Short mmCIF file of C-alpha atoms in Angstrom, two decimals:
data_model
loop_
_atom_site.label_atom_id
_atom_site.label_comp_id
_atom_site.label_asym_id
_atom_site.label_seq_id
_atom_site.Cartn_x
_atom_site.Cartn_y
_atom_site.Cartn_z
CA UNK A 30 180.91 126.10 148.90
CA UNK A 31 177.85 124.78 148.79
CA UNK A 32 175.76 127.22 148.92
CA UNK A 33 178.02 129.10 146.22
CA UNK A 34 177.37 126.20 144.07
CA UNK A 35 173.81 126.24 144.76
CA UNK A 36 173.43 129.50 144.15
CA UNK A 37 175.17 128.99 140.59
CA UNK A 38 173.23 126.28 139.83
CA UNK A 39 170.08 127.28 140.88
CA UNK A 40 168.90 129.56 137.72
CA UNK A 41 170.29 126.50 135.32
CA UNK A 42 168.09 123.91 137.54
CA UNK A 43 165.50 126.25 137.30
CA UNK A 44 165.43 126.91 133.83
CA UNK A 45 165.67 123.23 132.66
CA UNK A 46 163.34 122.29 135.36
CA UNK A 47 160.92 125.24 133.75
CA UNK A 48 161.69 124.07 129.94
CA UNK A 49 161.10 120.53 131.67
CA UNK A 50 157.44 121.09 132.49
CA UNK A 51 156.73 123.41 129.72
CA UNK A 52 157.62 120.26 127.38
CA UNK A 53 156.01 117.98 129.39
CA UNK A 54 152.29 120.09 129.36
CA UNK A 55 153.29 120.76 125.11
CA UNK A 56 153.70 116.52 124.82
CA UNK A 57 150.63 115.76 126.98
CA UNK A 58 148.79 118.41 124.94
CA UNK A 59 149.55 116.71 121.99
CA UNK A 60 149.12 113.54 123.06
CA UNK A 61 146.01 114.29 124.69
CA UNK A 62 145.12 116.39 120.80
CA UNK A 63 145.68 113.07 119.35
CA UNK A 64 143.59 111.75 121.88
CA UNK A 65 140.63 113.82 121.29
CA UNK A 66 141.10 114.04 117.49
CA UNK A 67 140.57 109.80 117.63
CA UNK A 68 137.54 110.64 119.95
CA UNK A 69 136.49 113.31 117.89
CA UNK A 70 136.47 110.81 114.50
CA UNK A 71 134.98 108.05 116.61
CA UNK A 72 131.85 110.79 117.82
CA UNK A 73 131.75 111.94 114.58
CA UNK A 74 131.40 108.55 113.29
CA UNK A 75 129.07 107.44 116.19
CA UNK A 76 126.61 110.78 114.92
CA UNK A 77 126.70 109.59 111.52
CA UNK A 78 125.71 105.66 112.49
CA UNK A 79 122.89 107.46 114.60
CA UNK A 80 121.71 109.67 111.71
CA UNK A 81 121.48 106.49 109.38
CA UNK A 82 119.66 104.41 112.39
CA UNK A 83 117.45 107.43 112.90
CA UNK A 84 116.68 108.17 109.11
CA UNK A 85 116.01 104.31 109.21
CA UNK A 86 113.80 104.60 111.84
CA UNK A 87 111.33 107.02 110.74
CA UNK A 88 111.54 105.05 106.95
CA UNK A 89 110.77 102.33 109.52
CA UNK A 90 107.88 104.03 111.41
CA UNK A 91 106.62 106.35 108.22
CA UNK A 92 106.33 102.43 106.31
CA UNK A 93 104.63 100.74 109.78
CA UNK A 94 102.24 103.39 109.70
CA UNK A 95 100.99 102.91 106.06
CA UNK A 96 100.63 99.27 106.10
CA UNK A 97 98.98 99.49 109.90
CA UNK A 98 96.25 101.79 107.63
CA UNK A 99 96.19 99.04 104.74
CA UNK A 100 95.55 96.39 107.71
CA UNK A 101 92.99 98.30 109.10
CA UNK A 102 91.25 98.77 105.38
CA UNK A 103 91.94 94.68 104.50
CA UNK A 104 90.31 94.16 107.68
CA UNK A 105 87.33 96.68 106.76
CA UNK A 106 86.91 94.51 103.54
CA UNK A 107 84.44 91.84 102.89
CA UNK A 108 86.59 90.45 100.35
CA UNK A 109 90.18 88.70 100.19
CA UNK A 110 93.10 90.98 99.51
CA UNK A 111 96.59 91.25 99.18
CA UNK A 112 99.56 94.39 100.30
CA UNK A 113 101.38 94.48 97.14
CA UNK A 114 104.82 96.94 97.16
CA UNK A 115 104.80 99.73 94.24
CA UNK A 116 108.34 98.97 92.70
CA UNK A 117 108.11 100.75 89.20
CA UNK A 118 106.36 103.67 87.23
CA UNK A 119 105.01 104.16 83.76
CA UNK A 120 108.05 103.83 81.53
CA UNK A 121 107.39 106.94 79.33
CA UNK A 122 105.26 109.29 81.59
CA UNK A 123 102.51 109.84 78.42
CA UNK A 124 100.20 107.25 80.16
CA UNK A 125 99.42 106.87 84.34
CA UNK A 126 100.49 103.21 85.06
CA UNK A 127 102.36 101.93 87.76
CA UNK A 128 103.71 98.32 89.26
CA UNK A 129 103.27 96.22 91.55
CA UNK A 130 105.02 93.37 93.31
CA UNK A 131 102.66 90.97 93.10
CA UNK A 132 101.02 88.89 90.11
CA UNK A 133 98.71 85.87 89.37
CA UNK A 134 100.92 83.81 92.06
CA UNK A 135 99.62 85.88 93.99
CA UNK A 136 96.18 85.70 93.00
CA UNK A 137 96.27 89.16 91.49
CA UNK A 138 94.60 89.54 87.70
CA UNK A 139 93.51 92.28 85.60
CA UNK A 140 90.03 94.29 86.37
CA UNK A 141 91.25 93.55 90.06
CA UNK A 142 90.88 97.11 91.91
CA UNK A 143 93.54 98.74 93.67
CA UNK A 144 92.97 100.91 97.24
CA UNK A 145 94.99 102.39 99.83
CA UNK A 146 93.50 103.83 103.01
CA UNK A 147 92.26 107.63 101.27
CA UNK A 148 90.73 105.73 98.24
CA UNK A 149 90.80 104.32 95.15
CA UNK A 150 93.92 104.27 93.12
CA UNK A 151 93.05 101.93 90.10
CA UNK A 152 93.01 98.27 88.67
CA UNK A 153 95.10 95.80 87.22
CA UNK A 154 95.19 95.53 83.86
CA UNK A 155 98.21 92.96 83.40
CA UNK A 156 99.54 90.69 85.17
CA UNK A 157 102.41 87.93 85.60
CA UNK A 158 103.55 86.05 87.94
CA UNK A 159 104.90 87.88 89.88
CA UNK A 160 104.38 91.79 89.26
CA UNK A 161 101.37 93.54 87.82
CA UNK A 162 100.64 96.76 86.21
CA UNK A 163 97.92 99.03 87.61
CA UNK A 164 96.53 101.40 85.60
CA UNK A 165 95.66 104.57 87.62
CA UNK A 166 92.29 106.40 88.28
CA UNK A 167 93.71 109.48 86.47
CA UNK A 168 94.57 107.80 83.34
CA UNK A 169 91.17 109.15 80.60
CA UNK A 170 91.58 105.28 79.17
CA UNK A 171 89.99 104.24 83.17
CA UNK A 172 86.21 104.70 84.00
CA UNK A 173 85.05 104.06 87.16
CA UNK A 174 80.84 103.82 88.20
CA UNK A 175 80.01 106.98 90.80
CA UNK A 176 77.85 107.95 93.35
CA UNK A 177 77.68 111.15 94.88
CA UNK A 178 77.78 110.77 98.68
CA UNK A 179 75.26 112.91 99.70
CA UNK A 180 72.81 112.90 97.07
CA UNK A 181 73.12 109.57 96.23
CA UNK A 182 73.50 110.55 92.04
CA UNK A 183 75.09 108.14 89.76
CA UNK A 184 77.77 109.33 87.42
CA UNK A 185 81.02 107.64 85.18
CA UNK A 186 84.24 109.42 85.96
CA UNK A 187 87.16 109.12 84.05
CA UNK A 188 90.65 110.16 84.26
CA UNK A 189 91.94 113.70 82.90
CA UNK A 190 95.46 114.17 82.97
CA UNK A 191 95.43 117.63 82.84
CA UNK A 192 92.47 118.10 85.56
CA UNK A 193 92.15 115.10 88.18
CA UNK A 194 89.57 113.27 87.10
CA UNK A 195 85.99 114.06 85.77
CA UNK A 196 82.70 112.84 87.15
CA UNK A 197 80.30 112.71 83.86
CA UNK A 198 76.64 112.28 82.97
CA UNK A 199 75.14 113.21 86.10
CA UNK A 200 71.26 114.51 86.09
CA UNK A 201 70.55 117.96 85.67
CA UNK A 202 68.50 118.23 88.35
CA UNK A 203 71.08 116.71 90.92
CA UNK A 204 71.89 119.12 93.57
CA UNK A 205 75.51 118.33 93.79
CA UNK A 206 78.11 121.19 94.87
CA UNK A 207 81.55 121.88 95.74
CA UNK A 208 83.08 119.82 98.34
CA UNK A 209 80.74 116.56 98.08
CA UNK A 210 82.25 113.43 98.26
CA UNK A 211 82.08 110.84 95.74
CA UNK A 212 82.39 106.99 95.92
CA UNK A 213 82.29 104.06 93.55
CA UNK A 214 78.52 102.42 93.15
CA UNK A 215 80.11 99.25 92.57
CA UNK A 216 77.69 98.70 89.53
CA UNK A 217 80.33 98.59 87.47
CA UNK A 218 81.76 94.95 88.92
CA UNK A 219 84.65 95.46 88.98
CA UNK A 220 85.16 98.10 92.56
CA UNK A 221 83.71 97.28 95.78
CA UNK A 222 81.04 99.99 96.35
CA UNK A 223 81.65 102.71 98.57
CA UNK A 224 85.08 103.27 98.37
CA UNK A 225 86.24 106.72 98.59
CA UNK A 226 87.31 108.30 95.27
CA UNK A 227 87.57 111.98 95.84
CA UNK A 228 85.67 115.33 96.37
CA UNK A 229 83.93 117.64 94.28
CA UNK A 230 86.26 120.81 93.18
CA UNK A 231 83.85 122.51 90.20
CA UNK A 232 79.98 121.41 88.59
CA UNK A 233 79.07 122.90 85.36
CA UNK A 234 76.96 121.66 82.39
CA UNK A 235 78.55 119.30 79.91
CA UNK A 236 78.96 120.38 76.03
CA UNK A 237 75.98 119.14 75.07
CA UNK A 238 74.10 120.41 77.93
CA UNK A 239 71.77 117.41 79.03
CA UNK A 240 74.16 116.29 81.56
CA UNK A 241 75.95 118.09 84.93
CA UNK A 242 79.55 117.13 84.62
CA UNK A 243 82.11 118.26 87.87
CA UNK A 244 85.63 117.97 88.34
CA UNK A 245 86.84 115.56 90.70
CA UNK A 246 90.32 116.19 93.22
CA UNK A 247 91.29 112.23 93.76
CA UNK A 248 91.65 111.62 97.38
CA UNK A 249 94.27 109.77 96.76
CA UNK A 250 98.38 111.54 96.37
CA UNK A 251 99.64 109.34 93.68
CA UNK A 252 103.29 110.31 93.87
CA UNK A 253 103.38 109.31 97.60
CA UNK A 254 101.75 105.69 96.83
CA UNK A 255 104.43 102.94 98.14
CA UNK A 256 102.30 100.17 99.40
CA UNK A 257 98.51 99.74 97.71
CA UNK A 258 96.04 96.98 98.44
CA UNK A 259 94.88 94.64 95.85
CA UNK A 260 91.08 93.34 96.36
CA UNK A 261 90.89 89.76 94.95
CA UNK A 262 87.25 89.07 95.06
CA UNK A 263 86.18 86.96 92.16
CA UNK A 264 87.73 87.21 88.85
CA UNK A 265 84.44 87.89 87.33
CA UNK A 266 83.95 91.05 89.29
CA UNK A 267 82.05 91.62 92.48
CA UNK A 268 78.36 90.29 93.20
CA UNK A 269 76.14 93.03 92.54
CA UNK A 270 72.11 93.44 93.51
CA UNK A 271 70.61 96.04 91.77
CA UNK A 272 69.41 98.57 94.83
CA UNK A 273 71.56 96.94 97.25
CA UNK A 274 73.73 100.09 97.16
CA UNK A 275 71.80 102.11 98.04
CA UNK A 276 70.48 100.39 101.74
CA UNK A 277 74.19 101.25 102.79
CA UNK B 13 127.24 90.59 67.20
CA UNK B 14 129.43 93.43 69.47
CA UNK B 15 127.02 96.01 68.30
CA UNK B 16 123.61 93.81 69.38
CA UNK B 17 125.37 93.17 72.73
CA UNK B 18 125.83 96.61 73.54
CA UNK B 19 122.28 97.84 72.59
CA UNK B 20 120.93 95.60 74.39
CA UNK B 21 122.63 95.98 77.57
CA UNK B 22 121.76 99.81 77.13
CA UNK B 23 118.70 99.24 76.36
CA UNK B 24 117.86 96.76 79.65
CA UNK B 25 119.58 99.47 81.31
CA UNK B 26 117.79 102.55 79.80
CA UNK B 27 114.21 100.69 80.57
CA UNK B 28 114.76 99.64 83.88
CA UNK B 29 116.04 103.18 84.99
CA UNK B 30 113.04 104.48 83.49
CA UNK B 31 110.96 102.57 84.90
CA UNK B 32 112.48 102.92 88.54
CA UNK B 33 114.91 106.27 89.20
CA UNK B 34 114.32 108.14 86.60
CA UNK B 35 111.29 109.32 87.69
CA UNK B 36 112.76 110.67 91.05
CA UNK B 37 114.93 112.89 89.33
CA UNK B 38 112.15 115.09 87.66
CA UNK B 39 108.30 114.66 87.96
CA UNK B 40 107.30 111.60 86.77
CA UNK B 41 105.06 113.08 83.53
CA UNK B 42 108.10 115.45 82.49
CA UNK B 43 110.85 112.22 82.45
CA UNK B 44 113.00 112.32 79.38
CA UNK B 45 112.36 109.13 77.13
CA UNK B 46 115.83 107.64 77.93
CA UNK B 47 115.09 104.70 75.28
CA UNK B 48 114.10 107.42 72.76
CA UNK B 49 117.20 109.42 72.93
CA UNK B 50 118.97 105.92 72.59
CA UNK B 51 117.30 105.25 69.44
CA UNK B 52 118.03 108.63 67.50
CA UNK B 53 122.07 107.58 69.14
CA UNK B 54 121.06 103.99 66.82
CA UNK B 55 119.90 105.85 64.12
CA UNK B 56 123.47 107.98 63.82
CA UNK B 57 125.79 105.61 64.86
CA UNK B 58 124.45 101.78 63.58
CA UNK B 59 123.89 100.08 60.73
CA UNK B 60 120.18 100.48 59.40
CA UNK B 61 119.63 96.54 60.26
CA UNK B 62 120.35 96.62 63.60
CA UNK B 63 119.04 99.90 64.62
CA UNK B 64 115.59 99.45 63.26
CA UNK B 65 116.08 95.68 65.04
CA UNK B 66 116.52 98.11 68.34
CA UNK B 67 114.31 100.43 67.98
CA UNK B 68 111.36 97.66 66.85
CA UNK B 69 112.73 95.36 70.07
CA UNK B 70 112.74 98.81 72.58
CA UNK B 71 109.72 100.24 71.54
CA UNK B 72 108.01 96.78 72.02
CA UNK B 73 109.42 96.53 75.42
CA UNK B 74 108.33 100.36 76.40
CA UNK B 75 104.79 99.07 75.36
CA UNK B 76 104.96 96.13 77.58
CA UNK B 77 105.72 98.84 80.52
CA UNK B 78 103.33 101.93 80.30
CA UNK B 79 100.09 102.49 79.29
CA UNK B 80 100.09 102.47 75.47
CA UNK B 81 97.94 99.40 73.14
CA UNK B 82 100.89 97.17 71.48
CA UNK B 83 102.92 98.37 68.97
CA UNK B 84 102.42 102.12 69.05
CA UNK B 85 105.92 102.66 70.71
CA UNK B 86 107.50 99.87 68.10
CA UNK B 87 106.07 101.88 65.20
CA UNK B 88 106.81 105.42 66.59
CA UNK B 89 110.36 104.53 67.25
CA UNK B 90 110.58 102.74 63.77
CA UNK B 91 109.46 105.86 62.27
CA UNK B 92 111.66 108.38 64.10
CA UNK B 93 114.64 105.84 63.23
CA UNK B 94 113.79 105.90 59.99
CA UNK B 95 112.96 109.49 59.55
CA UNK B 96 116.23 110.58 61.89
CA UNK B 97 118.34 108.52 59.77
CA UNK B 98 117.08 110.24 56.83
CA UNK B 99 117.42 113.86 58.25
CA UNK B 100 121.35 112.54 58.85
CA UNK B 101 122.03 111.30 55.83
CA UNK B 102 120.76 114.76 54.49
CA UNK B 103 121.85 117.18 56.69
CA UNK B 104 124.94 115.66 58.87
CA UNK B 105 123.04 116.53 62.46
CA UNK B 106 125.72 114.47 63.49
CA UNK B 107 126.51 117.46 66.34
CA UNK B 108 125.32 117.81 69.94
CA UNK B 109 122.92 120.91 69.50
CA UNK B 110 121.27 119.13 65.95
CA UNK B 111 121.45 115.50 67.99
CA UNK B 112 119.27 117.48 71.14
CA UNK B 113 116.86 119.08 68.13
CA UNK B 114 116.27 116.02 66.45
CA UNK B 115 115.23 114.43 70.37
CA UNK B 116 113.25 117.72 70.96
CA UNK B 117 111.50 116.96 67.28
CA UNK B 118 111.11 113.08 68.22
CA UNK B 119 109.22 113.64 71.87
CA UNK B 120 106.95 116.18 69.91
CA UNK B 121 106.28 113.56 67.43
CA UNK B 122 106.16 110.66 69.58
CA UNK B 123 103.83 112.73 72.42
CA UNK B 124 101.36 114.27 69.39
CA UNK B 125 100.85 110.73 68.24
CA UNK B 126 100.17 109.35 71.44
CA UNK B 127 98.01 111.76 72.00
CA UNK B 128 96.30 111.69 68.48
CA UNK B 129 95.52 108.00 69.09
CA UNK B 130 93.94 108.54 72.72
CA UNK B 131 91.73 111.51 71.01
CA UNK B 132 90.72 109.01 68.32
CA UNK B 133 90.07 106.10 70.57
CA UNK B 134 88.28 107.63 73.18
CA UNK B 135 86.61 110.77 74.98
CA UNK B 136 89.94 112.34 76.00
CA UNK B 137 90.20 116.48 75.20
CA UNK B 138 92.86 118.17 73.80
CA UNK B 139 93.57 121.10 75.10
CA UNK B 140 95.90 123.75 75.73
CA UNK B 141 97.38 122.39 78.94
CA UNK B 142 98.63 119.23 76.93
CA UNK B 143 99.64 120.81 73.90
CA UNK B 144 101.88 122.84 76.76
CA UNK B 145 103.05 119.35 79.01
CA UNK B 146 104.32 118.01 75.49
CA UNK B 147 106.34 120.78 74.52
CA UNK B 148 107.71 120.91 78.13
CA UNK B 149 108.62 117.39 78.38
CA UNK B 150 110.16 117.46 74.64
CA UNK B 151 112.28 120.43 75.88
CA UNK B 152 113.54 117.98 78.89
CA UNK B 153 114.32 115.69 76.52
CA UNK B 154 116.41 117.49 74.35
CA UNK B 155 118.40 119.29 77.75
CA UNK B 156 118.52 115.50 79.03
CA UNK B 157 120.24 114.61 75.65
CA UNK B 158 122.94 117.25 75.73
CA UNK B 159 124.59 114.72 78.79
CA UNK B 160 123.18 111.65 77.52
CA UNK B 161 124.65 111.99 74.05
CA UNK B 162 127.99 111.94 75.12
CA UNK B 163 127.85 109.36 77.89
CA UNK B 164 126.60 106.83 75.26
CA UNK B 165 130.09 107.87 73.39
CA UNK B 166 131.82 107.66 75.95
CA UNK B 167 130.30 103.75 77.02
CA UNK B 168 130.32 102.82 73.54
CA UNK B 169 134.20 103.78 72.93
CA UNK B 170 135.06 101.94 75.92
CA UNK B 171 133.29 99.04 75.19
CA UNK B 172 134.79 98.77 71.74
CA UNK B 173 138.61 98.90 73.46
CA UNK B 174 137.34 96.35 75.91
CA UNK B 175 135.57 93.77 73.40
CA UNK B 176 137.40 95.32 70.34
CA UNK B 177 136.90 96.79 67.15
CA UNK B 178 135.38 93.63 65.22
#
């Protein structure tokens, strides 16, 4: 009797059991999928956060490197200086100027030189209590008294909007050649002597033929500047004694 | 008063944008002069007294925020304002292409005056690449104005609805 009942029920029991186990499997997979999806979302969020953190760290690392260079430069100067952040650029783009977040309250005044580790950036032309404007080396209104580091020849460097900078009034007998390094002479009373300006690209005779003219590639990439070091020095300029710069 | 308030707001916004993030969108040397575009817009939409005041004030602000001699841009913007107002009253340039063409010509004129003043005041060489630069910058400004004019018109319409017509 019981055997007959089992025989009849067995296929149903198996069928129901199989269906149950399948349903259970599907349900577990579904629940598992929800958990996986949630986990996936959480992991995606974590990846996004890690990417943000990585970008921030890279930015900090780069800032750290730049500030370290400026600190080294600051330590090398014999004059007091202040690090300032670049906060803006020329409003119209016809001129080469930029704004820094330090002003007269921090001791920054007109005619103070601004530098970075690579070389001269320009000089302060206006300053209010907490912001100043710097005229870049590449602006035609900017002139610096310079020397060719190898030959010690003097010249006046001025900005040229289209060709970097031009070093004028170099002695015709000068042995200046392409690749020579140009540094500040210190004789203009604004820039301390020996600051790198750039390298000579080409040399030719000036329009009148009385002096040589050299095209200079600035050492600084002006589009990449984020911080500058303003050399405070004396407001009236640096103490320059004739001939002193030659003894360096 | 409503017009003045609006011009103060967009003028300050344009100056801040122009000295900060505007230069990151295009190379700094070719960035379009937003304030000049606004001066052209004002010459077509506002009364003479308010527009001239705006052109002078914003030009003076540009003089302080760039390397130009004080008063140069105040003068240039006032001249451009008057010229564009005259052109508009004569030729009805109140279509987008006409306005963009006006921006092109105005940027060309402003650049020309800037370099003429620099050339007269120092040892600045005017060459083909400077002309190329002025032309390219004028073209970029004209293209930018195609986007800026409709935006300013919409902001102006929204502002008018918000504050009221009078």
